[in-house]
Short mmCIF file of C-alpha atoms in Angstrom, two decimals:
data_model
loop_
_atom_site.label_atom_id
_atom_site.label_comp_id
_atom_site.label_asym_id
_atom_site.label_seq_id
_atom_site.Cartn_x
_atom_site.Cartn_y
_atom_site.Cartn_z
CA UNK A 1 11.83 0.48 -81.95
CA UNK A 2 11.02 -0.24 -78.42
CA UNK A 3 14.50 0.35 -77.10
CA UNK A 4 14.73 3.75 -79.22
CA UNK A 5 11.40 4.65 -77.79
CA UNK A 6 12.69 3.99 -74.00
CA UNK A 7 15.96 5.92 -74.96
CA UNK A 8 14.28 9.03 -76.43
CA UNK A 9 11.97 9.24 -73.31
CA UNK A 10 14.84 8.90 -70.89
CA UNK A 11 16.38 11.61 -73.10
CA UNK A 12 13.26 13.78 -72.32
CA UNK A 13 13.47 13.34 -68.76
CA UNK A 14 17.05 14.86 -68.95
CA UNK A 15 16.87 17.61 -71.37
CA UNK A 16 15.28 20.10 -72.46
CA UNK A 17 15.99 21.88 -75.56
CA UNK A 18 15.52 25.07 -74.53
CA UNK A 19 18.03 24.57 -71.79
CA UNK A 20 20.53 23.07 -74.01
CA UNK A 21 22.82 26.42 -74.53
CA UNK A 22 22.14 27.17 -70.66
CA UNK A 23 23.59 23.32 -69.89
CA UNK A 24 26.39 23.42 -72.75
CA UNK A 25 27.50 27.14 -71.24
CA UNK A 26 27.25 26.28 -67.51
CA UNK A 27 29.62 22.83 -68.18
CA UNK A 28 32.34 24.87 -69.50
CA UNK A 29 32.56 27.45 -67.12
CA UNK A 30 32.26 24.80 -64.48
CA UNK A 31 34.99 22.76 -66.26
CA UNK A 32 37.68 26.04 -66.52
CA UNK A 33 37.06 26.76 -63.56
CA UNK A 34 37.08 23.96 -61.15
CA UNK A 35 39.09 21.56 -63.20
CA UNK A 36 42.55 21.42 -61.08
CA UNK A 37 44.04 18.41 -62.24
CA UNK A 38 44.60 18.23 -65.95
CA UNK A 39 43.86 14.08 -65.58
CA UNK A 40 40.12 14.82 -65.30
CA UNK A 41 40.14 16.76 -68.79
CA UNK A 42 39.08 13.67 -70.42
CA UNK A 43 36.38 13.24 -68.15
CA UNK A 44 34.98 16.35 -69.39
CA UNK A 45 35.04 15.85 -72.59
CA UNK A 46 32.94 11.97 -72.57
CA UNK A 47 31.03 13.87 -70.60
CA UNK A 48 29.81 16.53 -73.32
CA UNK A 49 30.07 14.28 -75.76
CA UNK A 50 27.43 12.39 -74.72
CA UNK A 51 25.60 15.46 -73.82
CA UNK A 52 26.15 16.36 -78.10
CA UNK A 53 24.59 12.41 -78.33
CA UNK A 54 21.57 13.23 -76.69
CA UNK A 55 20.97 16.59 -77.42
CA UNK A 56 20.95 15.48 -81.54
CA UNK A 57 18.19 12.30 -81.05
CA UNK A 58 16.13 14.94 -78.48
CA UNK A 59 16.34 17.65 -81.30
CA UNK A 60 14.92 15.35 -84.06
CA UNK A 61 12.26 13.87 -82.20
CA UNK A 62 10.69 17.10 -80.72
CA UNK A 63 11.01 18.89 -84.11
CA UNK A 64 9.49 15.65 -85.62
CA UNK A 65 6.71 15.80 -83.21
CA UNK A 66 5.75 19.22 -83.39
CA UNK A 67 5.43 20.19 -86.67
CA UNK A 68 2.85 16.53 -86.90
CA UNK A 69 1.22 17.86 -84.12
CA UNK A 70 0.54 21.30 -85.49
CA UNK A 71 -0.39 19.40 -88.84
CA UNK A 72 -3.07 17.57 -86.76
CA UNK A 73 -4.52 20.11 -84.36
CA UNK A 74 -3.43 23.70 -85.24
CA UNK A 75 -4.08 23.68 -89.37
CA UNK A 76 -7.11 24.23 -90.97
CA UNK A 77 -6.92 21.37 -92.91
CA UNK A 78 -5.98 18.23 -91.64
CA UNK A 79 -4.86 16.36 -94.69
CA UNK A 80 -1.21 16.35 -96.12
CA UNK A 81 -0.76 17.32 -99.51
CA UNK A 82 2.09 16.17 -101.60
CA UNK A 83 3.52 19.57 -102.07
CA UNK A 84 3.45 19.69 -98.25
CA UNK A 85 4.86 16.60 -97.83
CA UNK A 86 7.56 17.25 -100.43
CA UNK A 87 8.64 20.24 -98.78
CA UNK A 88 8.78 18.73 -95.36
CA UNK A 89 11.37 16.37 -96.79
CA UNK A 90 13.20 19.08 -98.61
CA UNK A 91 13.05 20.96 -95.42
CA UNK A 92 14.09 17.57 -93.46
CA UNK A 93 16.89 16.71 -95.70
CA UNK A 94 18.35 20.37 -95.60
CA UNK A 95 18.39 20.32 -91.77
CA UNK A 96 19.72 16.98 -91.61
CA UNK A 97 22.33 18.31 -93.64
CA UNK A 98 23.04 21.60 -91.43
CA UNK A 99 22.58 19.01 -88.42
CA UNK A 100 25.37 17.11 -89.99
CA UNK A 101 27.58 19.24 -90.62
CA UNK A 102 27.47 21.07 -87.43
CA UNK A 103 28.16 17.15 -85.90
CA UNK A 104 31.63 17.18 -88.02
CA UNK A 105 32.27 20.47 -86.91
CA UNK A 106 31.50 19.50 -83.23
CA UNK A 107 33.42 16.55 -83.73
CA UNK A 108 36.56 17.83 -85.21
CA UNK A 109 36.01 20.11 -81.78
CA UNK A 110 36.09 17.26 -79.80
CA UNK A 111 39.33 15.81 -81.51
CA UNK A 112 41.37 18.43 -81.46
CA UNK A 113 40.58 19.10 -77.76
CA UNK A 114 41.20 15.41 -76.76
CA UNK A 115 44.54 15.67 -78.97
CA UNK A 116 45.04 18.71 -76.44
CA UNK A 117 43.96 17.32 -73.37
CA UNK A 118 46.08 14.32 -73.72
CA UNK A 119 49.03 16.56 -74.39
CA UNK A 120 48.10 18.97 -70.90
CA UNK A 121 48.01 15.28 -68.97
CA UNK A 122 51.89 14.41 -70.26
CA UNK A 123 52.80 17.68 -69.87
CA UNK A 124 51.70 17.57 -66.24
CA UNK A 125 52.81 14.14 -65.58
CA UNK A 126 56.15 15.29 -66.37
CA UNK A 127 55.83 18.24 -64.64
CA UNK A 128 55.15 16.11 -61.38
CA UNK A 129 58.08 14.02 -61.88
CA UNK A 130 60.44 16.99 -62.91
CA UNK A 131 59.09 18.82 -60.04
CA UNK A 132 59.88 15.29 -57.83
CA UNK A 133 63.56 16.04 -58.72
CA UNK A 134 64.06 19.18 -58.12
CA UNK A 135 62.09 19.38 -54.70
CA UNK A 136 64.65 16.30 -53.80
CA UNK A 137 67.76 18.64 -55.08
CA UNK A 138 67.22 21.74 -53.94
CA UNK A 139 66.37 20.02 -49.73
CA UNK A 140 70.09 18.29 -50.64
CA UNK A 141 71.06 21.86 -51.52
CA UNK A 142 69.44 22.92 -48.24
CA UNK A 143 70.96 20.58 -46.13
CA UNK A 144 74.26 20.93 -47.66
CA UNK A 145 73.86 24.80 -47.22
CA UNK A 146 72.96 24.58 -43.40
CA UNK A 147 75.99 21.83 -43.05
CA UNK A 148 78.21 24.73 -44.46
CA UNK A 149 76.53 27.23 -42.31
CA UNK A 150 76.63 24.81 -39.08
CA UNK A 151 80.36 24.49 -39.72
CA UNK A 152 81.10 28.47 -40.30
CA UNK A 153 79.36 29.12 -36.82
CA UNK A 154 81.63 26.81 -34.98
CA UNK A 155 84.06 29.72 -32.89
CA UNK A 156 87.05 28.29 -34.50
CA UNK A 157 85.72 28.72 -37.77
CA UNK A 158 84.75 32.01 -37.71
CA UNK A 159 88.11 33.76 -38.32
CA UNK A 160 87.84 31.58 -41.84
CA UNK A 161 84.56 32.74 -43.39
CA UNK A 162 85.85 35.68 -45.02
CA UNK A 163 88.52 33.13 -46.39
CA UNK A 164 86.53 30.68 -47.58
CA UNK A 165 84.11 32.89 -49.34
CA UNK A 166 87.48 34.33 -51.08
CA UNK A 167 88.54 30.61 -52.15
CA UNK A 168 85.27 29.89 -53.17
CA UNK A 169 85.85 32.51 -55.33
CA UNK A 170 89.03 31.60 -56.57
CA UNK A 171 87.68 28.76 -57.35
CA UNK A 172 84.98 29.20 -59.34
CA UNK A 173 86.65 32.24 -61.40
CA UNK A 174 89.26 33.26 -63.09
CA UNK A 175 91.14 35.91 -60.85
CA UNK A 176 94.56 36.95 -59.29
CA UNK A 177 95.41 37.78 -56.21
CA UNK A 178 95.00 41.06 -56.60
CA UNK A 179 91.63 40.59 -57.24
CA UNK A 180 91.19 38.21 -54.65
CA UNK A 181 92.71 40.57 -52.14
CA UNK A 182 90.30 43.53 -53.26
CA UNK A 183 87.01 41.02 -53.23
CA UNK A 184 88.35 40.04 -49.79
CA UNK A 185 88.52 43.75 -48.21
CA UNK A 186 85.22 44.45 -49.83
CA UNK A 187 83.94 41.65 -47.76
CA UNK A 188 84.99 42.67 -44.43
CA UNK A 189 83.80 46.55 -45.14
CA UNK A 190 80.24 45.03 -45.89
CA UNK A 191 80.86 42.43 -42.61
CA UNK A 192 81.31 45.50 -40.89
CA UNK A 193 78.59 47.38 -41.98
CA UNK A 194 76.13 44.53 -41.39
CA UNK A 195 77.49 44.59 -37.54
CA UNK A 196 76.42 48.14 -37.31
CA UNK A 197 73.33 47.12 -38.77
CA UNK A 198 72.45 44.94 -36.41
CA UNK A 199 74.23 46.74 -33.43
CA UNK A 200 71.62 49.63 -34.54
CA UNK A 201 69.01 46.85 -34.67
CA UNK A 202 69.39 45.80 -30.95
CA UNK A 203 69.38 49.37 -29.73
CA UNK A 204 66.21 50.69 -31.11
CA UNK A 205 64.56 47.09 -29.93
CA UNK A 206 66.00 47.90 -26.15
CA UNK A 207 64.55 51.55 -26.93
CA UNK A 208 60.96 49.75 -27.78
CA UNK A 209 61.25 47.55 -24.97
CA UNK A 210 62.09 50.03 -22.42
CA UNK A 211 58.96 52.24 -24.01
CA UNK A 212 56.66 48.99 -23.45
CA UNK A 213 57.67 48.64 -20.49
CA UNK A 214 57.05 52.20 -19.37
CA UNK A 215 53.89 51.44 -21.14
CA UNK A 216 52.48 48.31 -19.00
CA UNK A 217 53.92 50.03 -16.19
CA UNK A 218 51.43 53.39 -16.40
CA UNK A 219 48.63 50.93 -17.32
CA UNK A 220 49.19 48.81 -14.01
CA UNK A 221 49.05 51.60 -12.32
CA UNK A 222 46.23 52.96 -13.70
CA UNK A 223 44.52 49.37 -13.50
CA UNK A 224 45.22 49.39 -9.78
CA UNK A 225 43.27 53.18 -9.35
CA UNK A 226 40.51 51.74 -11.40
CA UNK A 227 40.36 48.60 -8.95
CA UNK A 228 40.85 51.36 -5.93
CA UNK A 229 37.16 52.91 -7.27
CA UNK A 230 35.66 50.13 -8.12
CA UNK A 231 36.20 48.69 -4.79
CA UNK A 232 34.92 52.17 -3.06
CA UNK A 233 31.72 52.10 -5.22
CA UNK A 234 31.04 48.66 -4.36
CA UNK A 235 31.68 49.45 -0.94
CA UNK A 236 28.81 52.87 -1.15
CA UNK A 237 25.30 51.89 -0.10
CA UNK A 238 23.11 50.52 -2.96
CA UNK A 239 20.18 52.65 -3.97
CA UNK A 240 17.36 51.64 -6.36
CA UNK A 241 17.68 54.16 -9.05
CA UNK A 242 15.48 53.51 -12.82
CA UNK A 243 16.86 52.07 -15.54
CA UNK A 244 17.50 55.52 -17.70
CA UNK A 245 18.97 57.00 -14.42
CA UNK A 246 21.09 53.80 -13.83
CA UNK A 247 22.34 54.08 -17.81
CA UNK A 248 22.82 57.24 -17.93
CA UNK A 249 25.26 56.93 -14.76
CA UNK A 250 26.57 54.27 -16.39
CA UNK A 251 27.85 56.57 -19.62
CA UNK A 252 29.54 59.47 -17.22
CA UNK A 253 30.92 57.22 -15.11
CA UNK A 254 32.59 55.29 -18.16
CA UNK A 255 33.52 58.82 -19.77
CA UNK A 256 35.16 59.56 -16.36
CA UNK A 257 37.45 56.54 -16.74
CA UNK A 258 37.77 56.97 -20.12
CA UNK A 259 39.78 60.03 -19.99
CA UNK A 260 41.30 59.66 -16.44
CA UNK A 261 42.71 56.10 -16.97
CA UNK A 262 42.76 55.01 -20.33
CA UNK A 263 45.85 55.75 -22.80
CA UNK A 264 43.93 55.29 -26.54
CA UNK A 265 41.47 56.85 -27.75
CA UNK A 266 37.94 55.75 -27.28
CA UNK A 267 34.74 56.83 -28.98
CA UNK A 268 30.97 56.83 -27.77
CA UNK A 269 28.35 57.42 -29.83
CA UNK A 270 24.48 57.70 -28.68
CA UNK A 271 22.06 56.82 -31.32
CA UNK A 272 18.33 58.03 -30.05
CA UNK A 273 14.44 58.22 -31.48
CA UNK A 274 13.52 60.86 -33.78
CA UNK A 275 16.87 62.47 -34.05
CA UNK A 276 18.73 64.34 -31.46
CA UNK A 277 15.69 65.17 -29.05
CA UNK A 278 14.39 61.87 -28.67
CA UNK A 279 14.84 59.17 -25.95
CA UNK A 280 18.54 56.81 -26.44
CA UNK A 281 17.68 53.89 -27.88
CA UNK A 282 21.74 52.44 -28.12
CA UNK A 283 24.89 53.62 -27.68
CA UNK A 284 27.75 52.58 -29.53
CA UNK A 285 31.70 52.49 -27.69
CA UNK A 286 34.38 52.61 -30.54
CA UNK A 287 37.87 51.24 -28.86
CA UNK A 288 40.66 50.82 -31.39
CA UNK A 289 38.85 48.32 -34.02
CA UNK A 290 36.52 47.42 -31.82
CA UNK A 291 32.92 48.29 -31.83
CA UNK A 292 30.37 47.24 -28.76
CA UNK A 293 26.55 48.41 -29.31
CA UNK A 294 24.55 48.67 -26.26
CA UNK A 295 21.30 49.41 -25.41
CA UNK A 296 19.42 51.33 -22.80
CA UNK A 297 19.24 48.32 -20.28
CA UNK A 298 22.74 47.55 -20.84
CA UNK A 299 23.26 44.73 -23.06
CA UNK A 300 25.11 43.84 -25.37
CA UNK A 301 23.30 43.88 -28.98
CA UNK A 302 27.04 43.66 -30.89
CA UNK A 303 30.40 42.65 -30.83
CA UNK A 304 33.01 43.16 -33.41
CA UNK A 305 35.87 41.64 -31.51
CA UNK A 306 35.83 37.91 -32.11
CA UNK A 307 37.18 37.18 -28.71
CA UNK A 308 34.82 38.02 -27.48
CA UNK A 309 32.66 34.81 -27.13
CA UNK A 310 28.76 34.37 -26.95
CA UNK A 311 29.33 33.08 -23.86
CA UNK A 312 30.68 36.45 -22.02
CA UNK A 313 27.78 38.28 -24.07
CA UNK A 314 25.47 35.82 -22.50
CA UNK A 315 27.30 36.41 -19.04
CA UNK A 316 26.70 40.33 -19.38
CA UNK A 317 23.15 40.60 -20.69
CA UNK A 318 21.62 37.78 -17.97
CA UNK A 319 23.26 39.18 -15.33
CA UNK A 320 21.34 40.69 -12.38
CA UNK A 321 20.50 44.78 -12.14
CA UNK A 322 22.83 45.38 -9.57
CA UNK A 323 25.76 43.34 -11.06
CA UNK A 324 25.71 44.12 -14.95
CA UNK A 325 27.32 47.32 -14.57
CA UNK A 326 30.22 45.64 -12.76
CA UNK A 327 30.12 42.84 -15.53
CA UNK A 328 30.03 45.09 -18.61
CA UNK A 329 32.68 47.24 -17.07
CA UNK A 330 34.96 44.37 -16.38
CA UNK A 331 34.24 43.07 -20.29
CA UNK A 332 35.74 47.20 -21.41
CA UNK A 333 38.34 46.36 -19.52
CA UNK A 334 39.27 43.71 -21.12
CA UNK A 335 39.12 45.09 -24.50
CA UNK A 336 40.78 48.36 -23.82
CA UNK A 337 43.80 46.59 -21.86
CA UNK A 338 43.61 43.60 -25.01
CA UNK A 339 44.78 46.73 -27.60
#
């Protein structure tokens, strides 16, 4: 009695019966949908068997214990009669039945699906070896195909590919030479046609090269004009202007070089209080898929492009007055020559 008592009240402790469907529901979606390797199928199954084991002795001994307590406290009248008591045992036996049955049921489950699982494991233990096999054949396939191919590249061998793809052919069917000598021209017509294939191939890759080029080339140049101001504005006397004045330099200047220097299209959009007649309170620069928020004092607030680091945020928004303009421009830069 002791050791059932200890076993019901570490049942207790684990489940509640009210969370029984929750528990049962949760362990099967977990189990189809995690379970990778069939091996651990069995696993799953002990598993809610015992889970069946304790949810039957934590069924009986709450129902037990709830309809004595409700005898005791809740009911007018506190003794049992024998019709009471007879139909709590009709009522008992009748449940015990249902309970029963439902354990067959559950059991037969339980069967069928270890029958099942063990069948899954075979089936994928087989698999793996199968699979063993044919990895092995088809890299001897491989390595046979690339000998072949080494072979057919050597300059001697080249005259004989068309050849040997026409005695291969022989070979392996039953044709004359008629046939052969047909298969054999059809060959070199699609030989040929692959050659201008590729001849077209290498011309429209110098064409994209040569456009590149011409490309890089504009943007060095305009790279070097940009340096050319830079340098000159650097060079101009500093004046202490305010923060708005200094910002909203800032944004004409940038629009300047924007549309002098730069080849794609960028987008700047100022986002202010109270709608279009309030103050700015962040600007937003679109560049390709790039998006760099702003705000009036010129730093950064966010960064779509992940190369750019925390780091070269940091660098921007704790630099000095006088140097963060130079410092966010050089960041644009960057990004707009990145694209």
């Amino acid at each position: 009695m002791d050791s059932y008592q200890a076993r019901i009240e570490d049942l207790n402790s684990d489940i509640l019966l009210s969370q029984a469907e929750n528990i049962f529901r949760t362990t099967i979606d977990s189990s189809s949908s995690n379970l990778s390797d069939p091996r651990g199928i069995g696993e799953e199954l002990a598993y809610l068997k015992e889970f069946c084991s304790k949810l039957k002795f934590q069924y009986l001994e709450q129902e037990t214990r709830d309809k004595f307590l409700r005898l005791l406290l809740i009911e007018d009248n506190h003794n049992v009669s024998d019709e009471e008591l007879d139909r709590i045992v009709k009522e008992n036996v009748e449940l015990k039945q249902a309970l029963k049955q439902l354990k067959s049921e559950m059991e037969n489950v339980l069967e069928s699906s270890e029958s099942t699982a063990e069948d899954v494991v075979k089936l994928s233990q087989a698999y793996q070896s199968r699979r063993i096999e044919v990895d092995q054949a088809l890299a001897d396939v491989e390595n046979l195909q690339n000998e072949l191919d080494s072979l057919l590249k050597v300059p001697e061998n080249e005259n004989h590919v068309t050849l040997f793809n026409v005695k291969r052919l022989i070979d392996t069917e039953d044709i004359g030479l008629d046939q052969a000598i047909e298969i054999a021209e059809n060959e070199v017509v699609l030989e040929k046609r692959a050659l201008s294939d590729l001849t077209g191939a290498i011309e429209r890759a110098q064409d994209e090269v040569s456009t590149k080029d011409t490309f890089i080339a504009n943007l060095l140049e305009s790279l070097a004009r940009l340096q050319t101001l830079v340098e000159q504005e650097e060079q101009k006397p500093k004046q202490k202007i305010e923060p708005k004045q200094a910002y909203a330099q800032w944004l004409r200047d940038l629009n300047s070089m924007v549309e002098k220097f730069v080849p794609i299209e960028i987008k700047i959009e100022i986002e202010k209080e109270g709608g279009s007649g309030g103050a700015t309170t962040s600007t937003t620069i679109s560049i390709a898929n790039t998006k760099l928020k702003i705000d009036r004092q010129m730093n950064i607030l966010q960064c779509t492009n992940s190369k750019v680091t925390s780091r070269l945020i940091a660098e921007v928004n704790c630099a000095e007055e006088d140097r963060k303009f130079w410092r966010l421009s050089q960041l644009l830069s960057e990004i707009i020559f990145e694209q």
